[in-house]
Short mmCIF file of C-alpha atoms in Angstrom, two decimals:
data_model
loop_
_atom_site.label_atom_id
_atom_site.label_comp_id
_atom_site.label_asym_id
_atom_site.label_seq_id
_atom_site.Cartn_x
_atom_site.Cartn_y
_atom_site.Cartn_z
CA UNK A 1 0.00 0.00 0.00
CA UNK A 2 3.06 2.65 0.80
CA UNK A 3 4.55 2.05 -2.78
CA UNK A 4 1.44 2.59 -4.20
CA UNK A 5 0.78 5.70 -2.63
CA UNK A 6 4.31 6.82 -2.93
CA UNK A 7 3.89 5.99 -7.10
CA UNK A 8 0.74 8.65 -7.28
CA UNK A 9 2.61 10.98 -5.55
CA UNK A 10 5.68 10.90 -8.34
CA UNK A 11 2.89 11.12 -11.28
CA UNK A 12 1.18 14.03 -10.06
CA UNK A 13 4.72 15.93 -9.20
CA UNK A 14 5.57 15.30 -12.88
CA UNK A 15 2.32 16.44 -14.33
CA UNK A 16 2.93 20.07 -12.49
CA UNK A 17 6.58 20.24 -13.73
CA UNK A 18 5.14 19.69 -17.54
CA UNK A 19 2.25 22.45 -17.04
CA UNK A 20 4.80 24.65 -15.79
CA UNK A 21 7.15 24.44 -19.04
CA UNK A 22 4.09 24.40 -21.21
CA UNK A 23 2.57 27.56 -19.79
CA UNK A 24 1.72 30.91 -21.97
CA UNK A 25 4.52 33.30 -23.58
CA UNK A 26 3.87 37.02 -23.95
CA UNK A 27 4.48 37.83 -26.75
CA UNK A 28 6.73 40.61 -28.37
CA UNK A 29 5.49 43.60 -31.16
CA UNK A 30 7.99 44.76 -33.56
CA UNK A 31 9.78 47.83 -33.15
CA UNK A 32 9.21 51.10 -34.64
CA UNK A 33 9.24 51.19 -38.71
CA UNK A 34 12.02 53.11 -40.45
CA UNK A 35 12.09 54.34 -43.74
CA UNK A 36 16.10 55.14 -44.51
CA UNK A 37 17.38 54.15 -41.15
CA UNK A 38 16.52 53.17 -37.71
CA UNK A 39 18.06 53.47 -34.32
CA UNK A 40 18.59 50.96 -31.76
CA UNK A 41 15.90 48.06 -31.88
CA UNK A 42 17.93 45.74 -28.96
CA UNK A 43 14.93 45.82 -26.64
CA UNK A 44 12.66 44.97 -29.19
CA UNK A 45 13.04 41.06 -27.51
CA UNK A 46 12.36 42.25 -24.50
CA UNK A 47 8.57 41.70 -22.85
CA UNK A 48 6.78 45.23 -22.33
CA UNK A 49 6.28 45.82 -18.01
CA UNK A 50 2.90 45.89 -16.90
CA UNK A 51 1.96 49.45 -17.01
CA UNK A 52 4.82 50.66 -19.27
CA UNK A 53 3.54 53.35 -21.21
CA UNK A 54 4.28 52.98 -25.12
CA UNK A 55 7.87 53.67 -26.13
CA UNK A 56 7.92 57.39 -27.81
CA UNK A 57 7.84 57.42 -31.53
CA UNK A 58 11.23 57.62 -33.58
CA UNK A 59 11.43 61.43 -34.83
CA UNK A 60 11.95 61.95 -38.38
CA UNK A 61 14.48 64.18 -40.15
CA UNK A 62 14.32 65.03 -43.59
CA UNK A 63 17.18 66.20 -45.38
CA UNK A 64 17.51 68.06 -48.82
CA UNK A 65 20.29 67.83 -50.47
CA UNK A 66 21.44 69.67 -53.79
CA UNK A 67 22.10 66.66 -56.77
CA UNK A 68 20.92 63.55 -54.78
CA UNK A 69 23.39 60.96 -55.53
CA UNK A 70 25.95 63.45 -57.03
CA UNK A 71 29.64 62.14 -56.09
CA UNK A 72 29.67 65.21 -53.71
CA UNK A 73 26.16 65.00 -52.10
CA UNK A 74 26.77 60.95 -51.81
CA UNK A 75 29.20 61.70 -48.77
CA UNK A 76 27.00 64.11 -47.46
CA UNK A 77 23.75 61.36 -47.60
CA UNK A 78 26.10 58.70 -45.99
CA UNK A 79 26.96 61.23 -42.87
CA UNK A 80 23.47 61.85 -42.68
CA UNK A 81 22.36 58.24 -42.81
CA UNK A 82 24.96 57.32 -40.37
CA UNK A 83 23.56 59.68 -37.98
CA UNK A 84 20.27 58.33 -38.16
CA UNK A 85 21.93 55.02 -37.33
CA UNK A 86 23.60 56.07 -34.52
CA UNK A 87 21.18 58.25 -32.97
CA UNK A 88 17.90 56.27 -33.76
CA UNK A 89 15.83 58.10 -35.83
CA UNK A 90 14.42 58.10 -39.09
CA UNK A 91 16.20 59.50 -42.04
CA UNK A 92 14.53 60.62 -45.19
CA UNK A 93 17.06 62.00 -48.13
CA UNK A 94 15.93 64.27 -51.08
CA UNK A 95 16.71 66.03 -53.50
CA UNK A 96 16.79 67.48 -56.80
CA UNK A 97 18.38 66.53 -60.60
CA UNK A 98 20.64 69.33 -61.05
CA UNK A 99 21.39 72.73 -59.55
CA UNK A 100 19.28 74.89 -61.33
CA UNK A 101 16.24 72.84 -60.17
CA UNK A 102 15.53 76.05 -57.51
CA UNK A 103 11.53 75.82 -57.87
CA UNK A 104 12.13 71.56 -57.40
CA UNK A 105 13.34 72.65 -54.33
CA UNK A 106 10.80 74.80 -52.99
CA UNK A 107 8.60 71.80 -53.73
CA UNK A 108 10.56 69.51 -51.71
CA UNK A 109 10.62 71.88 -48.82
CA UNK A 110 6.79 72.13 -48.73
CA UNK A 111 6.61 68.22 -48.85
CA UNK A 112 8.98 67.77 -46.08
CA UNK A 113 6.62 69.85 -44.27
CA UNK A 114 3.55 68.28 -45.07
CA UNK A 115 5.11 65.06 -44.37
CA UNK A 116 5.13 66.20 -40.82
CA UNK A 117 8.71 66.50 -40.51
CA UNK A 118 10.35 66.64 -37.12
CA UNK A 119 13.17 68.58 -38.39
CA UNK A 120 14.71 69.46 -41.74
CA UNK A 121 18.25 70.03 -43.28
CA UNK A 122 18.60 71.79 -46.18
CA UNK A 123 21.20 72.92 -48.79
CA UNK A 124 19.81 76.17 -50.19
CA UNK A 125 20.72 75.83 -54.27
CA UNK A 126 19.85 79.56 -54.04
CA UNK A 127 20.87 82.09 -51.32
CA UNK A 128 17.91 84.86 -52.80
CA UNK A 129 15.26 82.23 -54.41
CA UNK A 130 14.97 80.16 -51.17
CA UNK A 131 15.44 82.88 -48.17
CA UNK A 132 11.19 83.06 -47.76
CA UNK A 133 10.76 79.39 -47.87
CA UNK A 134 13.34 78.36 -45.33
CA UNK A 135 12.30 81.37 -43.19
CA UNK A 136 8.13 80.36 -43.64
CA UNK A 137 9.17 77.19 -42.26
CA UNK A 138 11.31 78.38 -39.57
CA UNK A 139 8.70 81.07 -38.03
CA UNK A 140 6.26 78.11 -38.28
CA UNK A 141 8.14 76.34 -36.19
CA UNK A 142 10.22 73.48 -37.59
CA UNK A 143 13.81 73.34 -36.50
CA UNK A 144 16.06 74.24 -39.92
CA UNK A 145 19.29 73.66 -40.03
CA UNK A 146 21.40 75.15 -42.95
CA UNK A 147 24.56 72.49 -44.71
CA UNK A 148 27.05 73.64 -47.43
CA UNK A 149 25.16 76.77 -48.30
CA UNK A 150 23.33 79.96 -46.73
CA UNK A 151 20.87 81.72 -47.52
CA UNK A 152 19.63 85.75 -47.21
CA UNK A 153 17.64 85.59 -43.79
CA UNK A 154 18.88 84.83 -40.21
CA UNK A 155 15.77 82.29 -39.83
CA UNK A 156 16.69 79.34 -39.30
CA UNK A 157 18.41 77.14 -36.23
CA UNK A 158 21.54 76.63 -37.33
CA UNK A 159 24.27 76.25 -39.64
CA UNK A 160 26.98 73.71 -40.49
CA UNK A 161 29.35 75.43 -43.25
CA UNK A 162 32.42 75.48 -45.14
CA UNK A 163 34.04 79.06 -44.28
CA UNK A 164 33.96 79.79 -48.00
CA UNK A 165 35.74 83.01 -48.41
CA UNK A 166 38.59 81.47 -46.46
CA UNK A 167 38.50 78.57 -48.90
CA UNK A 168 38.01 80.42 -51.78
CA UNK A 169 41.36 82.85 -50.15
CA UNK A 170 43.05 78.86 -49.44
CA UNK A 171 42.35 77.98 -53.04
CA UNK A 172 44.04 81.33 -54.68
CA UNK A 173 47.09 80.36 -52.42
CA UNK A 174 47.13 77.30 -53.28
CA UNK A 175 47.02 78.11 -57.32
CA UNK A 176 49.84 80.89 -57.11
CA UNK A 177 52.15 78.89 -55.06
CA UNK A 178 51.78 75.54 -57.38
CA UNK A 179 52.23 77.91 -60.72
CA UNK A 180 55.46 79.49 -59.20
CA UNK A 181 56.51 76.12 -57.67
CA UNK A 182 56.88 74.89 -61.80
CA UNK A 183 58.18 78.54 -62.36
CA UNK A 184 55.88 80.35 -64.27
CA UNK A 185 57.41 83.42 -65.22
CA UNK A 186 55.43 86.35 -63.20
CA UNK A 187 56.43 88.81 -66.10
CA UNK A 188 54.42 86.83 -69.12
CA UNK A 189 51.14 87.32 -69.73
CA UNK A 190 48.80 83.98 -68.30
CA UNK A 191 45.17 83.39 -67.08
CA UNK A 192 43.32 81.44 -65.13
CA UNK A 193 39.97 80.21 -66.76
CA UNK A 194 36.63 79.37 -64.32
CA UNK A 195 33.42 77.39 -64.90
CA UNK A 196 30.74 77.76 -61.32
CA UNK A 197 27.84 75.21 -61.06
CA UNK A 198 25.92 77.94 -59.99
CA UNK A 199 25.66 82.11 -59.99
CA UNK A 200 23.06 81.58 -57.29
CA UNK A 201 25.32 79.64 -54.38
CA UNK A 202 26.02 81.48 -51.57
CA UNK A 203 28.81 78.94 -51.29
CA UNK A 204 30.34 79.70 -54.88
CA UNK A 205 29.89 83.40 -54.53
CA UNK A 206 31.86 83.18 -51.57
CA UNK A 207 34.67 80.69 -52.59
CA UNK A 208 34.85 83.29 -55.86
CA UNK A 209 35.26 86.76 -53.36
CA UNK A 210 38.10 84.86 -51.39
CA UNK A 211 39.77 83.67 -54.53
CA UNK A 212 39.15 87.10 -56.18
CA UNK A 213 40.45 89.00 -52.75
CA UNK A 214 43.75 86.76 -52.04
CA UNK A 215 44.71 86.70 -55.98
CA UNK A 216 44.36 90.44 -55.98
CA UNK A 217 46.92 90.94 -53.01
CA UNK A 218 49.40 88.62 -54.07
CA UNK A 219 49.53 87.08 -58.04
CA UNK A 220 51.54 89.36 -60.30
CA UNK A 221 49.70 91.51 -62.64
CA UNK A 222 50.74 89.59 -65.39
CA UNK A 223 48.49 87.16 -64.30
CA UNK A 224 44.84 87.56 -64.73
CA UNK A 225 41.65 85.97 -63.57
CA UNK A 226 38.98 85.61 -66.80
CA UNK A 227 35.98 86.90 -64.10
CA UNK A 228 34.15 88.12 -66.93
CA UNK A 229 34.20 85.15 -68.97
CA UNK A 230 32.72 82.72 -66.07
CA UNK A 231 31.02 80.03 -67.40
CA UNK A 232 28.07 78.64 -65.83
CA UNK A 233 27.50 74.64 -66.25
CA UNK A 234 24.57 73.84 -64.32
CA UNK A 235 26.43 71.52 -61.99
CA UNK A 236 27.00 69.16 -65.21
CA UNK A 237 30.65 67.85 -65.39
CA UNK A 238 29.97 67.11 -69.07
CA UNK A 239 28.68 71.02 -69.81
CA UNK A 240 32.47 71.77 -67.36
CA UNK A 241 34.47 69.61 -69.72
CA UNK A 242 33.08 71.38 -72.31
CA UNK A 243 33.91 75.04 -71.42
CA UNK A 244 37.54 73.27 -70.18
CA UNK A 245 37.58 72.49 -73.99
CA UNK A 246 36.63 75.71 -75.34
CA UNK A 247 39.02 77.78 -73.01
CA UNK A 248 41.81 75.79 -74.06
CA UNK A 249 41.34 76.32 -77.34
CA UNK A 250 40.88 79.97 -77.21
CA UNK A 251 43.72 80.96 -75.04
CA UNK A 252 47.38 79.90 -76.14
CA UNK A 253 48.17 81.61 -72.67
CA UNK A 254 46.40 79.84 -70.54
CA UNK A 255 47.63 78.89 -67.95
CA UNK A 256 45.39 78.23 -64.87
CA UNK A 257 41.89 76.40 -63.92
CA UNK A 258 39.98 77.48 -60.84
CA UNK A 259 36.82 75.26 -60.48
CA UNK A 260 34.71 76.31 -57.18
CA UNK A 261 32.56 73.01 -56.93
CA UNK A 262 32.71 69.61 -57.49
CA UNK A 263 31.04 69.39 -60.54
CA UNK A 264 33.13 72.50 -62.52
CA UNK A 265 36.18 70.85 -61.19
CA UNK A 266 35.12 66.94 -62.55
CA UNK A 267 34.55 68.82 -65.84
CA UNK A 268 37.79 71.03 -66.15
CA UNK A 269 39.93 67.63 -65.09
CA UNK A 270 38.61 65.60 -67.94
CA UNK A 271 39.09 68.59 -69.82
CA UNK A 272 43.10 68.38 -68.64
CA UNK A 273 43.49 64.67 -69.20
CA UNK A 274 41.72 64.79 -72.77
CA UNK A 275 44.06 67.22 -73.93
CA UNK A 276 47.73 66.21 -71.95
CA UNK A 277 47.75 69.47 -70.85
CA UNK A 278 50.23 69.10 -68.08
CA UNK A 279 51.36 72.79 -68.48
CA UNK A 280 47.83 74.12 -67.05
CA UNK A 281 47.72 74.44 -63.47
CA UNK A 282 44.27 73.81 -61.68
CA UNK A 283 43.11 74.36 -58.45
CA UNK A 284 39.30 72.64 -57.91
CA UNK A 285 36.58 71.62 -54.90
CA UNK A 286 36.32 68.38 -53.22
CA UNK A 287 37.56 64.77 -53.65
CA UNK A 288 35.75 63.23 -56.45
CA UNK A 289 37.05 59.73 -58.37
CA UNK A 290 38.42 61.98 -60.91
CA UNK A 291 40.17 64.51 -58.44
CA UNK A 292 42.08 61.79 -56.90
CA UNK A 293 43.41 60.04 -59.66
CA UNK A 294 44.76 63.57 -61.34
CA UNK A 295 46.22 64.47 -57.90
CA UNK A 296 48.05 60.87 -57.81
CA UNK A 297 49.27 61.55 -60.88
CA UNK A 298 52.65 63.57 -60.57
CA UNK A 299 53.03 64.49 -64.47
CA UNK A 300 49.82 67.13 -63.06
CA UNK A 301 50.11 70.36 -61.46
CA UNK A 302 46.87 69.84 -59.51
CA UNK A 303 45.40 70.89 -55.80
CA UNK A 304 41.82 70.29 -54.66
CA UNK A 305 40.35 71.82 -51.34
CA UNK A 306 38.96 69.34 -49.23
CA UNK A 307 35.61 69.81 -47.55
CA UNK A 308 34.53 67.82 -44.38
CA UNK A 309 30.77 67.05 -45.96
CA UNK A 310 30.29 64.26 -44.23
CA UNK A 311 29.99 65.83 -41.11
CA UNK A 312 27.87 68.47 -42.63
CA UNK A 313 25.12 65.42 -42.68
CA UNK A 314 25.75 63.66 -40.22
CA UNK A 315 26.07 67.10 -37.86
CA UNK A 316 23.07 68.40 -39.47
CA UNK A 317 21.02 65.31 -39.02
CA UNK A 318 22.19 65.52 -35.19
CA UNK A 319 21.47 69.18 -34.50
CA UNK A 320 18.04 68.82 -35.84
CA UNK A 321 17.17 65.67 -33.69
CA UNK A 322 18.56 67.38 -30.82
CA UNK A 323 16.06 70.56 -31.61
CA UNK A 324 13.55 68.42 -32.14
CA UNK A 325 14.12 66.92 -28.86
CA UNK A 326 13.72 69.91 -27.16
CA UNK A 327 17.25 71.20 -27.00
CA UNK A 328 18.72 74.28 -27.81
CA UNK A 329 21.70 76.13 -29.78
CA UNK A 330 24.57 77.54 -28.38
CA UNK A 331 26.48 78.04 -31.75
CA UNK A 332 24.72 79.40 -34.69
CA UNK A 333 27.03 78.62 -37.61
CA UNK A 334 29.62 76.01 -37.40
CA UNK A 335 32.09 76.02 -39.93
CA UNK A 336 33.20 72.41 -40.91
CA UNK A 337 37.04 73.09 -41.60
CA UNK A 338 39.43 72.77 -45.08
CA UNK A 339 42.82 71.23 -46.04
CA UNK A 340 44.29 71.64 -49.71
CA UNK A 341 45.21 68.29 -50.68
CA UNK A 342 47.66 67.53 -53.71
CA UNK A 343 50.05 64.46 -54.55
CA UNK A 344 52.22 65.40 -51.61
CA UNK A 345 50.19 64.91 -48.86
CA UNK A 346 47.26 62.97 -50.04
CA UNK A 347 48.08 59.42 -48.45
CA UNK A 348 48.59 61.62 -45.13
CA UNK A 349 46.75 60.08 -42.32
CA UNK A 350 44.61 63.00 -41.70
CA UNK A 351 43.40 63.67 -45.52
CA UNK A 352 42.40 60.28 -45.03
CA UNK A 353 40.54 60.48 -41.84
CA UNK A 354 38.29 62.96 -43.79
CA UNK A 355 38.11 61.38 -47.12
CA UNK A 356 37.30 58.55 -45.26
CA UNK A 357 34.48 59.96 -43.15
CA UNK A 358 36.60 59.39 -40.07
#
C-alpha cells in the first residue's frame, strides 16, 4: 500500500513540472518602422512591463540635399544616414536633378513639411530664391538647419558650413604657389579660366570673393583671372568639360583652372586629361574619383580643397534631432574646416581620416 501511494505521488509531481514548461509566452510587437534608417531596436526582444507606457515614436528628419546621388552630395547622404543610425531616428534623403532645379526645391521643402517632418536640413541651391521658404518654415516652427550653403535671412536654427571666403582665399594660395613652384614666369602674360555650377550659391559666390580677394593681393599683374568670362555649367561635369575644352582652345596663354565646386572641377579635369595638358595648373573643390586620380598623378600640377561634408550630414542630421528633442543652440554657424590636398600629402593620415568619413 506505501509504494502505491508513494507511485501517485511521483505522477502528479511530474504532471505540475510539464504544465509549468508548457505555460503561456507574452508575446513581443515589432519595433518602430524606419524608412532610410533606424536606431537601436535591442529591446525589441524584450517583454513590455505591466503598465509601461508605449515607447515614444522615432522622430523623423528630412534632409535636402542639392544633386541627390551626385559624387559630392553621396558623402554628405552617408553622414546623414549614419547619424540616423547612430542616434535612432528616421532618415529621409531628397533632393533634386541638377542645380538649377531652384523651384524643385521649394517643392521639396513644402513636402517635407507636409510630411510632418520633425526637423529638416537643407542645402539652399539659391541664397535669394529660397530665403522666404526656409524662413516660412522656420517662423512656423520646424527646426532648420542650414549644410554647405546659406541663404539671405537669419531664420533658421543653425548652420553647419564650409568658411567659403577662407577657402576660396586657401584655393588662390594654393594656385599661385603651385604655378610658381613649376616657375611660371610672373612677367608673361597667363590666365586662369573658371566654370561655377551655380551664380546663385552662396557657397560659390563666396569661394569666388576669397579667390578674387587673395589673388588680388598677391599674383603678379601679369596674371589675370577671366571673371568676366565665367562660365556657368549647371552643376554638369559634361557642360564643365566642355567650357575646359573651349578655353583651351581659345587661349594659347592659358595657364590656370579654378573650379569652385565639385562638378566644374570633374569637368575642367577631364578637360586636362583629354588634352595632356600638363602645363595648365588647376586648383578645384572636393575629392571626387576623378580629383584623386589627377592628384596621384605627378606628371599634373593639380590641388583640390577638401571639404569635411560628411559631417555636414551627419552634424546636421544631429542638430536637428537634438532641436527636435527639445534642446537648444549655443552656436549658430559652425564652420566644418578645409585642407588643400595635392600628390604630396594625399596618403597623409589625416586627408584620409576625412576622405574617409573618419
Amino acid at each position: 500500500m506505501k509504494k502505491l501511494t508513494a507511485l501517485v505521488l511521483a505522477l502528479a509531481m511530474m504532471c505540475a513540472l510539464v504544465a509549468c514548461a508548457t505555460g503561456d509566452v507574452p508575446s513581443t510587437s515589432p519595433a518602430g518602422s524606419g524608412t532610410s534608417t533606424t536606431g537601436d531596436s535591442s529591446a525589441a526582444n524584450d517583454p513590455p512591463a505591466p503598465n509601461t507606457p508605449p515607447a515614444a515614436e522615432k522622430k523623423t528628419i528630412y534632409i535636402l540635399v542639392k544633386v541627390l546621388g551626385n559624387q559630392y552630395w553621396s558623402i554628405v547622404e552617408a553622414g546623414a544616414r549614419k547619424a540616423g543610425e547612430d542616434l535612432g531616428c528616421n532618415v529621409v534623403i531628397i533632393g533634386t536633378a541638377a542645380e538649377s532645379e531652384v523651384e524643385k526645391q521649394v517643392a521639396l521643402l513644402q513636402d517635407a513639411v507636409s510630411a510632418k517632418a520633425d526637423g529638416i536640413v537643407i542645402a539652399p541651391l539659391d541664397r535669394k530664391a529660397m530665403a522666404a521658404p526656409v524662413s516660412e518654415q522656420f517662423k512656423a516652427g520646424i527646426p532648420i538647419i542650414l549644410i554647405d550653403s546659406s541663404v539671405d535671412t537669419e531664420d533658421y536654427s543653425a548652420a553647419y558650413l564650409t568658411d567659403n571666403i577662407a577657402a576660396g582665399r586657401l584655393a588662390a594660395e594654393a594656385m599661385l604657389t603651385k604655378l610658381r613652384a613649376i616657375g611660371t614666369p610672373e612677367d608673361k602674360e597667363g590666365v586662369i579660366a573658371v566654370t561655377v555650377g551655380s551664380t546663385g550659391s552662396q557657397a560659390i559666390i563666396d569661394r569666388d570673393d576669397g579667390f578674387k580677394e587673395y589673388w588680388d593681393a598677391n599674383a603678379p599683374a601679369a596674371w589675370k583671372v577671366l571673371w568676366d568670362e565665367i562660365k556657368v555649367n549647371d552643376g554638369d561635369a559634361q557642360k564643365a568639360l566642355t567650357f575646359g575644352q573651349d578655353f583651351i582652345t581659345s587661349y594659347p596663354n592659358l595657364i590656370g583652372f579654378f573650379a569652385p565646386n565639385n562638378g566644374s572641377t570633374v569637368g575642367f579635369v577631364k578637360a586636362l586629361e583629354e588634352s595632356g595638358r600638363t602645363d595648365i595648373t588647376m586648383v578645384g573643390f572636393d575629392f571626387s574619383a576623378e580629383m584623386e586620380a589627377i592628384v596621384r598623378n605627378a606628371d599634373y600640377n593639380v590641388a583640390t580643397v577638401l571639404q569635411r561634408q560628411y559631417y555636414m550630414g551627419y552634424d546636421g542630421i544631429k542638430k536637428a534631432l537634438e532641436i527636435a528633442n527639445g534642446g537648444t543652440v549655443t552656436e549658430k554657424v559652425v564652420d566644418t574646416g578645409v585642407m588643400v590636398v595635392d600628390n604630396a600629402n594625399v596618403d597623409s593620415a589625416e586627408v584620409q581620416n576625412v576622405v574617409n568619413g573618419g
